[in-house]
Amino acid sequence: MKAARPHDDAMVELLREDPAFADEYLAAALEEAEEPGGRQALLRALRHVAHAQGMQEVAARAGMRRESLSRALSPKGNPTLETLLAVLSAAGLRLAVARREEHPA
């Protein structure tokens, strides 16, 4: 039987093996950001992508120090919009806006 491993490690490995998965993964996390626990899930997804691409490399492409990036993406982090956009850009992604579907009353 295969030994169990932490979820975070498994996600980072998946993202390393399939970089295109990062697009779907972050899009789903962003869609759920307003749900309870969604903000933390988005930070975790960003952290997973940064780890998969190499935290030091992502920080350098984002124009920031690795320690600052780690702090911003930590579970208690509160990245600024500038940091969010820089990290997405460094990961080869961009933020997009879509109209929310209207739900009938």
Coordinates of C-alpha atoms in Angstrom, one line a residue:
M1 CA 0.0 0.0 0.0
K2 CA 1.2 3.5 -0.9
A3 CA 2.1 5.7 2.1
A4 CA -0.2 8.6 2.7
R5 CA 1.2 12.1 2.2
P6 CA 0.0 15.6 3.0
H7 CA -2.6 17.2 0.7
D8 CA -0.4 20.2 0.1
D9 CA 2.5 18.1 -1.1
A10 CA 0.1 16.1 -3.5
M11 CA -1.3 19.3 -4.9
V12 CA 2.2 20.8 -5.5
E13 CA 3.3 17.6 -7.3
L14 CA 0.1 17.6 -9.5
L15 CA 0.7 21.3 -10.4
R16 CA 4.4 20.5 -11.2
E17 CA 3.4 17.6 -13.4
D18 CA 0.6 19.5 -15.2
P19 CA 1.3 23.2 -15.2
A20 CA -1.9 23.9 -17.2
F21 CA -3.9 22.6 -14.2
A22 CA -2.9 25.8 -12.4
D23 CA -5.3 27.8 -14.6
E24 CA -8.3 25.6 -13.6
Y25 CA -7.2 25.3 -10.0
L26 CA -6.8 29.0 -9.4
A27 CA -10.0 29.9 -11.4
A28 CA -12.0 27.5 -9.2
A29 CA -10.4 29.0 -6.1
L30 CA -11.1 32.5 -7.2
E31 CA -14.8 31.7 -8.0
E32 CA -15.2 30.4 -4.4
A33 CA -13.3 33.2 -2.7
E34 CA -16.5 34.8 -1.4
E35 CA -17.7 31.6 0.2
P36 CA -16.9 30.7 3.8
G37 CA -13.3 29.7 3.9
G38 CA -12.8 30.8 0.3
R39 CA -10.2 33.4 1.0
Q40 CA -8.0 30.9 2.8
A41 CA -8.5 28.4 -0.1
L42 CA -7.5 31.0 -2.6
L43 CA -4.3 31.8 -0.7
R44 CA -3.6 28.1 -0.4
A45 CA -4.1 27.6 -4.1
L46 CA -1.7 30.6 -4.9
R47 CA 0.8 29.1 -2.4
H48 CA 0.6 25.7 -4.1
V49 CA 1.2 27.2 -7.6
A50 CA 4.1 29.3 -6.3
H51 CA 5.6 26.2 -4.7
A52 CA 5.1 24.1 -7.8
Q53 CA 6.9 26.7 -9.9
G54 CA 9.5 27.4 -7.3
M55 CA 8.9 30.0 -4.6
Q56 CA 12.2 31.8 -5.2
E57 CA 11.6 31.9 -9.0
V58 CA 8.0 33.2 -8.7
A59 CA 9.2 35.8 -6.2
A60 CA 11.9 37.0 -8.5
R61 CA 9.5 37.2 -11.5
A62 CA 7.1 39.1 -9.3
G63 CA 9.8 41.5 -8.2
M64 CA 9.7 40.7 -4.6
R65 CA 11.7 38.8 -2.0
R66 CA 10.9 35.2 -1.3
E67 CA 10.2 35.9 2.3
S68 CA 7.7 38.6 1.4
L69 CA 5.9 36.3 -1.0
S70 CA 5.8 33.5 1.6
R71 CA 4.4 35.9 4.2
A72 CA 1.8 37.3 1.8
L73 CA 0.6 33.8 0.8
S74 CA 0.7 32.3 4.3
P75 CA -2.5 31.1 5.9
K76 CA -2.8 34.5 7.8
G77 CA -1.5 36.5 4.8
N78 CA -3.3 39.4 3.4
P79 CA -1.7 40.1 0.0
T80 CA -2.3 43.5 -1.6
L81 CA -3.9 43.7 -5.0
E82 CA -0.4 44.6 -6.3
T83 CA 1.0 41.4 -4.8
L84 CA -1.9 39.3 -6.2
L85 CA -1.5 40.6 -9.7
A86 CA 2.3 40.3 -9.5
V87 CA 2.1 36.6 -8.4
L88 CA -0.5 35.8 -11.0
S89 CA 1.6 37.4 -13.7
A90 CA 4.8 35.6 -12.5
A91 CA 2.9 32.3 -12.7
G92 CA 1.9 33.2 -16.3
L93 CA -1.7 34.0 -15.4
R94 CA -3.9 37.1 -15.3
L95 CA -6.9 38.1 -13.3
A96 CA -10.2 38.1 -15.3
V97 CA -13.7 39.4 -14.5
A98 CA -16.9 37.7 -15.5
R99 CA -20.5 38.6 -14.8
R100 CA -22.0 36.6 -12.0
E101 CA -25.0 34.5 -13.0
E102 CA -28.3 35.8 -11.6
H103 CA -30.2 33.4 -9.5
P104 CA -34.0 33.6 -9.5
A105 CA -35.6 34.4 -6.2

